[in-house]
Short mmCIF file of N, CA and C in Angstrom, two decimals:
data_model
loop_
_atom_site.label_atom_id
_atom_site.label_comp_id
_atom_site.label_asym_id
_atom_site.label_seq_id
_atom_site.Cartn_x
_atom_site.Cartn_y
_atom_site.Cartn_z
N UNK A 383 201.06 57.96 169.13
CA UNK A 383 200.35 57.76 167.88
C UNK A 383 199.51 56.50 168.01
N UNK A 384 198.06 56.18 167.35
CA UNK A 384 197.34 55.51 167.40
C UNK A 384 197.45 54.23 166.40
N UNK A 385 197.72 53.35 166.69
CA UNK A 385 197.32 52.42 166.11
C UNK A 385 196.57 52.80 164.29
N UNK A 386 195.72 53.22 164.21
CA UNK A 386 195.20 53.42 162.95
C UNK A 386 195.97 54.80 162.20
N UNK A 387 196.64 55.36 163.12
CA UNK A 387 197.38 56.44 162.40
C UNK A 387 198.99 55.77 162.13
N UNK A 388 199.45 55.14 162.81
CA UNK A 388 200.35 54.23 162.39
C UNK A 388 200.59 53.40 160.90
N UNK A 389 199.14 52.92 161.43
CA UNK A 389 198.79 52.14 159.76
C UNK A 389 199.07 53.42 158.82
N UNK A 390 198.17 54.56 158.49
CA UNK A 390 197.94 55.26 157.63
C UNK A 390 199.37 55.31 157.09
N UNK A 391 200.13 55.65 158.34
CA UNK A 391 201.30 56.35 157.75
C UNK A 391 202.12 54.85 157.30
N UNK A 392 202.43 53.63 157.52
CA UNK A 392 202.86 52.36 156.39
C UNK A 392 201.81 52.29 155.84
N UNK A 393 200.76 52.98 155.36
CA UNK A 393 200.09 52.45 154.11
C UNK A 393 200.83 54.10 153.28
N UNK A 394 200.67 54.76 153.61
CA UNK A 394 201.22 55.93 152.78
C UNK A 394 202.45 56.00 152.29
N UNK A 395 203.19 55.64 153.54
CA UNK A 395 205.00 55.01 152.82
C UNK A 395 204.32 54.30 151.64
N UNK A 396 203.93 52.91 151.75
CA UNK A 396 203.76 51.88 150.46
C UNK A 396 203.48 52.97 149.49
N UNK A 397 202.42 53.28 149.36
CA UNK A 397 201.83 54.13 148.60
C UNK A 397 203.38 54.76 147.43
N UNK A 398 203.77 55.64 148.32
CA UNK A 398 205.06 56.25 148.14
C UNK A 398 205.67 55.44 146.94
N UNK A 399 206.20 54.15 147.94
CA UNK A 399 207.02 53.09 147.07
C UNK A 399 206.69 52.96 145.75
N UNK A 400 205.55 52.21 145.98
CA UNK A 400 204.66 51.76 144.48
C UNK A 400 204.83 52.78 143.47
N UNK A 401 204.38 54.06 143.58
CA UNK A 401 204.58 54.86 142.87
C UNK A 401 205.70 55.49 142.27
N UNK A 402 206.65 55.34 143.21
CA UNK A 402 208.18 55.72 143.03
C UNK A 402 208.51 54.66 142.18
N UNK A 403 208.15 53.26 141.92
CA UNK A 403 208.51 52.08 141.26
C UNK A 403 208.10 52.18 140.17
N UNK A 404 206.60 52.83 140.12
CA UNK A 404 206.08 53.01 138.64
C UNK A 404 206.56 54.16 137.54
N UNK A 405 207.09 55.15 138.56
CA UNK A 405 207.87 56.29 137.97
C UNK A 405 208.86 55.58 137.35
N UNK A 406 209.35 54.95 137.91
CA UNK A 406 211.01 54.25 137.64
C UNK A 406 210.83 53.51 136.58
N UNK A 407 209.98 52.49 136.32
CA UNK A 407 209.82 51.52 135.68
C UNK A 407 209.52 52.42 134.17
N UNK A 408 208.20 53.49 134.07
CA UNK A 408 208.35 53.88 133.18
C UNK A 408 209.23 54.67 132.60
N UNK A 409 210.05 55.33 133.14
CA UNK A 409 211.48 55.86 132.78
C UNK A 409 212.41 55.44 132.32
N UNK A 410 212.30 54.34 132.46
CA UNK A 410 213.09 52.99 132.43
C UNK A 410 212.97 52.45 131.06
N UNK A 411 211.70 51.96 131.01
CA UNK A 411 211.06 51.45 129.43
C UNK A 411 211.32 52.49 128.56
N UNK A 412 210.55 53.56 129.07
CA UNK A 412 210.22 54.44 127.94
C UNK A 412 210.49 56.06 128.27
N UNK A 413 211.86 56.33 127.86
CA UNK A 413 212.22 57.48 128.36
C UNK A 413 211.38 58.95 127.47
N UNK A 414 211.19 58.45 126.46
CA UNK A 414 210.57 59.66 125.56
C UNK A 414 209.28 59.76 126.25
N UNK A 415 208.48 58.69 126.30
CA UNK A 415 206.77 58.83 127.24
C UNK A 415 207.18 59.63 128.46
N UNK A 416 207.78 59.27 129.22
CA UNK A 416 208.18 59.60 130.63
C UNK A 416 208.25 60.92 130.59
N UNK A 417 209.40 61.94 129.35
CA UNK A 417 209.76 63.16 129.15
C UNK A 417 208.31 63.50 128.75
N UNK A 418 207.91 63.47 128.06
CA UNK A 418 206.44 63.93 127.60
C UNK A 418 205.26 63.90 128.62
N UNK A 419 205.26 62.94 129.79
CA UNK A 419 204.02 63.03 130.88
C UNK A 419 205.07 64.19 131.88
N UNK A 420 206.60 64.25 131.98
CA UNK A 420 206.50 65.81 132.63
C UNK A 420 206.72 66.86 132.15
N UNK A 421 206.61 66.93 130.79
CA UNK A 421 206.22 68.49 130.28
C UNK A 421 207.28 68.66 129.28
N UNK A 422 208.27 67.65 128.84
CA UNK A 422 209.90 68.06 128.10
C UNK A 422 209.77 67.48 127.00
N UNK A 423 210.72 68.45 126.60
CA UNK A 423 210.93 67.65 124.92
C UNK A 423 211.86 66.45 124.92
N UNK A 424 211.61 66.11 124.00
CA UNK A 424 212.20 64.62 123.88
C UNK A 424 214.22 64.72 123.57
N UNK A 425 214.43 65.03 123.86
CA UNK A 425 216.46 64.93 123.32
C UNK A 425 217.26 63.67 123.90
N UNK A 426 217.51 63.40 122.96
CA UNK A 426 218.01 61.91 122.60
C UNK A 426 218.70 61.53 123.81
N UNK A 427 219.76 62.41 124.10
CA UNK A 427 221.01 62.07 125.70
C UNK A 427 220.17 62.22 126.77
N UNK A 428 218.73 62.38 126.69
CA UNK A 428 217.97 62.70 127.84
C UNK A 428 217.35 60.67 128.49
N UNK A 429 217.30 60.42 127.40
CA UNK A 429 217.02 58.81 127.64
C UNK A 429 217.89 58.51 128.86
N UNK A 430 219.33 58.60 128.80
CA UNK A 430 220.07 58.17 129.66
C UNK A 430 219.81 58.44 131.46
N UNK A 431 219.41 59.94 131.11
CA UNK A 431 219.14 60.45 132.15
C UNK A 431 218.51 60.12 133.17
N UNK A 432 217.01 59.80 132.21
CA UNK A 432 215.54 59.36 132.43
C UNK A 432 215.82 57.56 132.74
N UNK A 433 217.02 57.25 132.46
CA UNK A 433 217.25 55.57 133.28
C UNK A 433 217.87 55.55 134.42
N UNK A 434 218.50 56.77 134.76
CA UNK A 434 219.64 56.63 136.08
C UNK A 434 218.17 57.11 136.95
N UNK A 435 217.30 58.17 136.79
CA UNK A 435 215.88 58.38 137.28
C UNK A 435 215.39 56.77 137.81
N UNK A 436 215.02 56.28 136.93
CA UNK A 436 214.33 55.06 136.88
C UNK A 436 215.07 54.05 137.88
N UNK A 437 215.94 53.56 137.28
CA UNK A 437 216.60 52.60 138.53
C UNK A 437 217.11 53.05 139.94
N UNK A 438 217.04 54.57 140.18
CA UNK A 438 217.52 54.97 142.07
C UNK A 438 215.87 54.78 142.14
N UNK A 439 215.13 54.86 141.39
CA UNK A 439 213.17 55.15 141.88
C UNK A 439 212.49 53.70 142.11
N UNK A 440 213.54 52.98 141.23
CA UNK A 440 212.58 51.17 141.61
C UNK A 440 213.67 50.45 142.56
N UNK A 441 214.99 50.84 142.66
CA UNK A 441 215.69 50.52 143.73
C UNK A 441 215.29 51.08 145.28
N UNK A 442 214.80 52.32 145.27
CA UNK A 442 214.60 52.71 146.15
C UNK A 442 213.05 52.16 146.73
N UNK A 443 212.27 52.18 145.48
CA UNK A 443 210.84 51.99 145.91
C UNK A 443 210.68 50.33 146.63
N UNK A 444 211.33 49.18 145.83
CA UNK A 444 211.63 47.96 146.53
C UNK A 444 212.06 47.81 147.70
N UNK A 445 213.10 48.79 147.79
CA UNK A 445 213.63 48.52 149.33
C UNK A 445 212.93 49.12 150.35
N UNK A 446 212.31 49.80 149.83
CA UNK A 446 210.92 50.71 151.35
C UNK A 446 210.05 49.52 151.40
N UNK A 447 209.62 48.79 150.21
CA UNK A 447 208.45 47.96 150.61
C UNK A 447 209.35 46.26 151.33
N UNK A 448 210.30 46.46 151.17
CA UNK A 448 210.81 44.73 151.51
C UNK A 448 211.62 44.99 152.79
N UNK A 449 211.44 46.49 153.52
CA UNK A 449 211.85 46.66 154.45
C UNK A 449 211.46 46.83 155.66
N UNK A 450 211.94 47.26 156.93
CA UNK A 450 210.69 46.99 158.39
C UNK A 450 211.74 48.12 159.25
N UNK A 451 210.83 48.83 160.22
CA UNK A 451 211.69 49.91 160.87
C UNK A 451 212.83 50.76 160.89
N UNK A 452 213.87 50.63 161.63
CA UNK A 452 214.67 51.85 160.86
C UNK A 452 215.52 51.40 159.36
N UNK A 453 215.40 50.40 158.88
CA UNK A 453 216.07 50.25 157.25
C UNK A 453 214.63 50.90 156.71
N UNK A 454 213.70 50.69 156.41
CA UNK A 454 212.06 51.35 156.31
C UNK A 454 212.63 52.86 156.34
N UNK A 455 212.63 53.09 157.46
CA UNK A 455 212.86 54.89 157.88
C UNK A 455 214.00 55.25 156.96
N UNK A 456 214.88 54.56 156.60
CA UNK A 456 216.20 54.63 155.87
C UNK A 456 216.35 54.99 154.73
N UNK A 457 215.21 54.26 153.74
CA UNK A 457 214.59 53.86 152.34
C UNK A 457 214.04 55.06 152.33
N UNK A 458 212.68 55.65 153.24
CA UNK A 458 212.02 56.68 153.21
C UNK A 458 212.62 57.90 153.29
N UNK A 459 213.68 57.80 154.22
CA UNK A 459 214.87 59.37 154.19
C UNK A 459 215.19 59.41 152.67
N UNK A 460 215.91 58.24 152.71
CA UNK A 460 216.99 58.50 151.19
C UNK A 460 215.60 58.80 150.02
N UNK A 461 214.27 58.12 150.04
CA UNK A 461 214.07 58.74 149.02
C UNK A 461 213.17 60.23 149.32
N UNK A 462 213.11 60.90 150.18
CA UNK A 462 212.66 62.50 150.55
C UNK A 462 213.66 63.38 150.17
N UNK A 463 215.10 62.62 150.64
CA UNK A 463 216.29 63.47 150.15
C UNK A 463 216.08 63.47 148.53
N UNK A 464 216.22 62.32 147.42
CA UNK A 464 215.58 62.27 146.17
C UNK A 464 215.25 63.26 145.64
N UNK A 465 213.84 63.37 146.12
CA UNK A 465 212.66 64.34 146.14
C UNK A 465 212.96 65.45 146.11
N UNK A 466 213.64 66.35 147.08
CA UNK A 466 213.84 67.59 147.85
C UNK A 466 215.16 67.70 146.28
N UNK A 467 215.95 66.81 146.13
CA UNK A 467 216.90 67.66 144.70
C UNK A 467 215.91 67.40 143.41
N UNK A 468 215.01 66.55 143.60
CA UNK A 468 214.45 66.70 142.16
C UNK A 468 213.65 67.59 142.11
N UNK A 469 212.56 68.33 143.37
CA UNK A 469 211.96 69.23 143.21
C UNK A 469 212.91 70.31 142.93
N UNK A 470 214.21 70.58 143.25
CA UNK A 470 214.91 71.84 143.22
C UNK A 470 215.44 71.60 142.02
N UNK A 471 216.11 70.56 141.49
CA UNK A 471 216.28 70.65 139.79
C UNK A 471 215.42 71.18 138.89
N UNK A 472 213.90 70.98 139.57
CA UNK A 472 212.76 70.91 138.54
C UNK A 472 212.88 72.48 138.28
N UNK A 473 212.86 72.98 139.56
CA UNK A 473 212.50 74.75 140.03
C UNK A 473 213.77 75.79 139.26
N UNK A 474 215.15 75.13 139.16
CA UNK A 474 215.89 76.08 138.87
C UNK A 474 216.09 75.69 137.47
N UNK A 475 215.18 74.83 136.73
CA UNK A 475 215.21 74.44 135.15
C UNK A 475 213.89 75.52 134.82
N UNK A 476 212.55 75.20 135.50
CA UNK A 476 212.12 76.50 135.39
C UNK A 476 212.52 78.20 135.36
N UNK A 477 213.26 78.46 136.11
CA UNK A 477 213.96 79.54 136.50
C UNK A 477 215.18 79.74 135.00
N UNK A 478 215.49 79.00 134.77
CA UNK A 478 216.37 78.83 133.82
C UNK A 478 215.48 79.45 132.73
N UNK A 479 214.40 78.79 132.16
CA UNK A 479 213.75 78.82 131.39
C UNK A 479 213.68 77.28 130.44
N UNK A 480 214.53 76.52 130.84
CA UNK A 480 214.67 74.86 130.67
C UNK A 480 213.24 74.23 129.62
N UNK A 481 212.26 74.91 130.35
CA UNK A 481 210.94 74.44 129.87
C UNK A 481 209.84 75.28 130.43
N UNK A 482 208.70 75.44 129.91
CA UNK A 482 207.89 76.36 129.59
C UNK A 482 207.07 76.44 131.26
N UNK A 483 206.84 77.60 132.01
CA UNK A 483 205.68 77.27 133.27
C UNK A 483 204.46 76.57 133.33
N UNK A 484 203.84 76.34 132.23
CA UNK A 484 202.83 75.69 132.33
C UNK A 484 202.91 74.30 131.92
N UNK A 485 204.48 74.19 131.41
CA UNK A 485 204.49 72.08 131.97
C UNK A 485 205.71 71.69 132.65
N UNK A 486 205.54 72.86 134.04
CA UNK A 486 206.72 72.81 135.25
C UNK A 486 205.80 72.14 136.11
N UNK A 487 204.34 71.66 136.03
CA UNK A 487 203.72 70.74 137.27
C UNK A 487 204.63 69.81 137.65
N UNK A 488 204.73 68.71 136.57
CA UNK A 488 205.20 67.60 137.53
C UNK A 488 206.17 67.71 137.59
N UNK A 489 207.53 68.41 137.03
CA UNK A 489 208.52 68.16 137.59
C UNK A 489 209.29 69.29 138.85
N UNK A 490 208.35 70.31 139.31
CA UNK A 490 207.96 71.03 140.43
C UNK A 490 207.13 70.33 141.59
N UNK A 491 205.35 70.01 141.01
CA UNK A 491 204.78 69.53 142.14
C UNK A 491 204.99 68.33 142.34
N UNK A 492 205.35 67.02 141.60
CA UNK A 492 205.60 66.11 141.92
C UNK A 492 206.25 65.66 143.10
N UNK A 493 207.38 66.32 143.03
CA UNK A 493 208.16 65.87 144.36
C UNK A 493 208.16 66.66 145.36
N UNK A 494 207.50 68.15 145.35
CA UNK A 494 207.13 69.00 146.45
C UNK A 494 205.77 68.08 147.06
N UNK A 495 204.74 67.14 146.56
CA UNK A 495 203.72 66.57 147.15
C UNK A 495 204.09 65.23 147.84
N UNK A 496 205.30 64.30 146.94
CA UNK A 496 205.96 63.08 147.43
C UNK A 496 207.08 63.83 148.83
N UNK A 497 208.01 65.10 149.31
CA UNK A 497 208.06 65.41 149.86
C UNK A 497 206.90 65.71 151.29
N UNK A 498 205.76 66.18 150.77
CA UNK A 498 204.63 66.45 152.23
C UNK A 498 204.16 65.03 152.69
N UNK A 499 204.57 64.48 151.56
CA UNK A 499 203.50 63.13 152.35
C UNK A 499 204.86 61.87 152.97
N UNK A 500 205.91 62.11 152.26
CA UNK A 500 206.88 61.08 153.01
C UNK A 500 207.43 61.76 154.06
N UNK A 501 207.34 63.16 154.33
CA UNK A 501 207.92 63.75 155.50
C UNK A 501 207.05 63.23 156.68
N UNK A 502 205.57 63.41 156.38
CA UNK A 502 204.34 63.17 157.35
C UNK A 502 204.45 61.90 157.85
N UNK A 503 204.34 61.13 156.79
CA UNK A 503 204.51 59.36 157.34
C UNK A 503 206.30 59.09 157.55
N UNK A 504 207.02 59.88 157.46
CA UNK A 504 208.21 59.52 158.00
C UNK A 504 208.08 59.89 159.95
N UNK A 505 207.15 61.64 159.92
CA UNK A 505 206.96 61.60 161.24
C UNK A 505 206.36 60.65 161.90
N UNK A 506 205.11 59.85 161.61
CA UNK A 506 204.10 59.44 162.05
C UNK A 506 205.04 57.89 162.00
N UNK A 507 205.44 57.47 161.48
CA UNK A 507 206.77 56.54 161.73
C UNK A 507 207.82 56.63 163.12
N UNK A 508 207.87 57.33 163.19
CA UNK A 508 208.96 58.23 164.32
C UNK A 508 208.33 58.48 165.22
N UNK A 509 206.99 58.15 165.23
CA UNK A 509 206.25 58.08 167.26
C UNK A 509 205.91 57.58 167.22
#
C-alpha cells in the first residue's frame, strides 16, 4: 500500500471516529432529537437506550482517535463489530414492523455505510 493510500485510510478511520463521537454526543444530550433524525418515535424508556448508544459511540470514537496501530486496529474492530449489530437491529426492527420503511435509512444504511468504509480502511490499515 502507498503511502497516500495509507493516509486515506487514517484519514477515513478519523473520519469514522468524529462522527461516531457526534452520533454519541447527540444521543447523549438529546435522546428525543437523536430518535427523530433516525426515523422513531419518541418513547420515554427509549432515552435510556439512546445514552448507552451514545457513550459505547464517544468512548469508542476517542479511543480510535487517541490511539496508534494495533490498539487503532482494536478501536476500529470493536467499533465495525458495533455497526454490523446495529445495522442488524435496525433490519430485524424493520422486519418486525418496529417502524415504518421509509424512515429505516439511517438506522439500516447508517451502519451498513460506517461498516464499508471501516472494513476498507481497517484493510488498507492491515498492509
Amino acid at each position: 500500500m502507498t503511502n497516500n493510500q495509507h493516509s486515506l485510510a487514517d484519514r477515513t478511520v478519523d473520519a469514522l471516529a468524529v462522527g461516531r463521537i457526534a452520533a454519541g454526543l447527540l444521543a447523549w444530550i438529546s435522546p428525543r432529537l437523536t430518535a427523530q433524525v433516525f426515523g422513531m418515535s419518541d418513547a420515554g424508556q427509549s432515552a435510556y437506550s439512546w445514552r448507552l448508544f451514545g457513550v459505547r459511540d464517544v468512548v469508542i470514537g476517542i479511543g480510535t482517535l487517541r490511539s496508534s496501530g494495533a490498539q487503532r486496529r482494536a478501536f476500529l474492530t470493536a467499533g465495525l463489530a458495533c455497526d454490523v449489530g446495529d445495522g442488524a437491529a435496525g433490519a430485524v426492527a424493520m422486519r418486525r414492523g418496529d417502524f415504518k420503511r421509509s424512515s429505516a435509512g439511517a438506522p439500516v444504511t447508517v451502519p451498513v455505510l460506517a461498516v464499508v468504509l471501516g472494513g476498507w480502511a481497517l484493510r488498507g490499515l492491515l498492509r
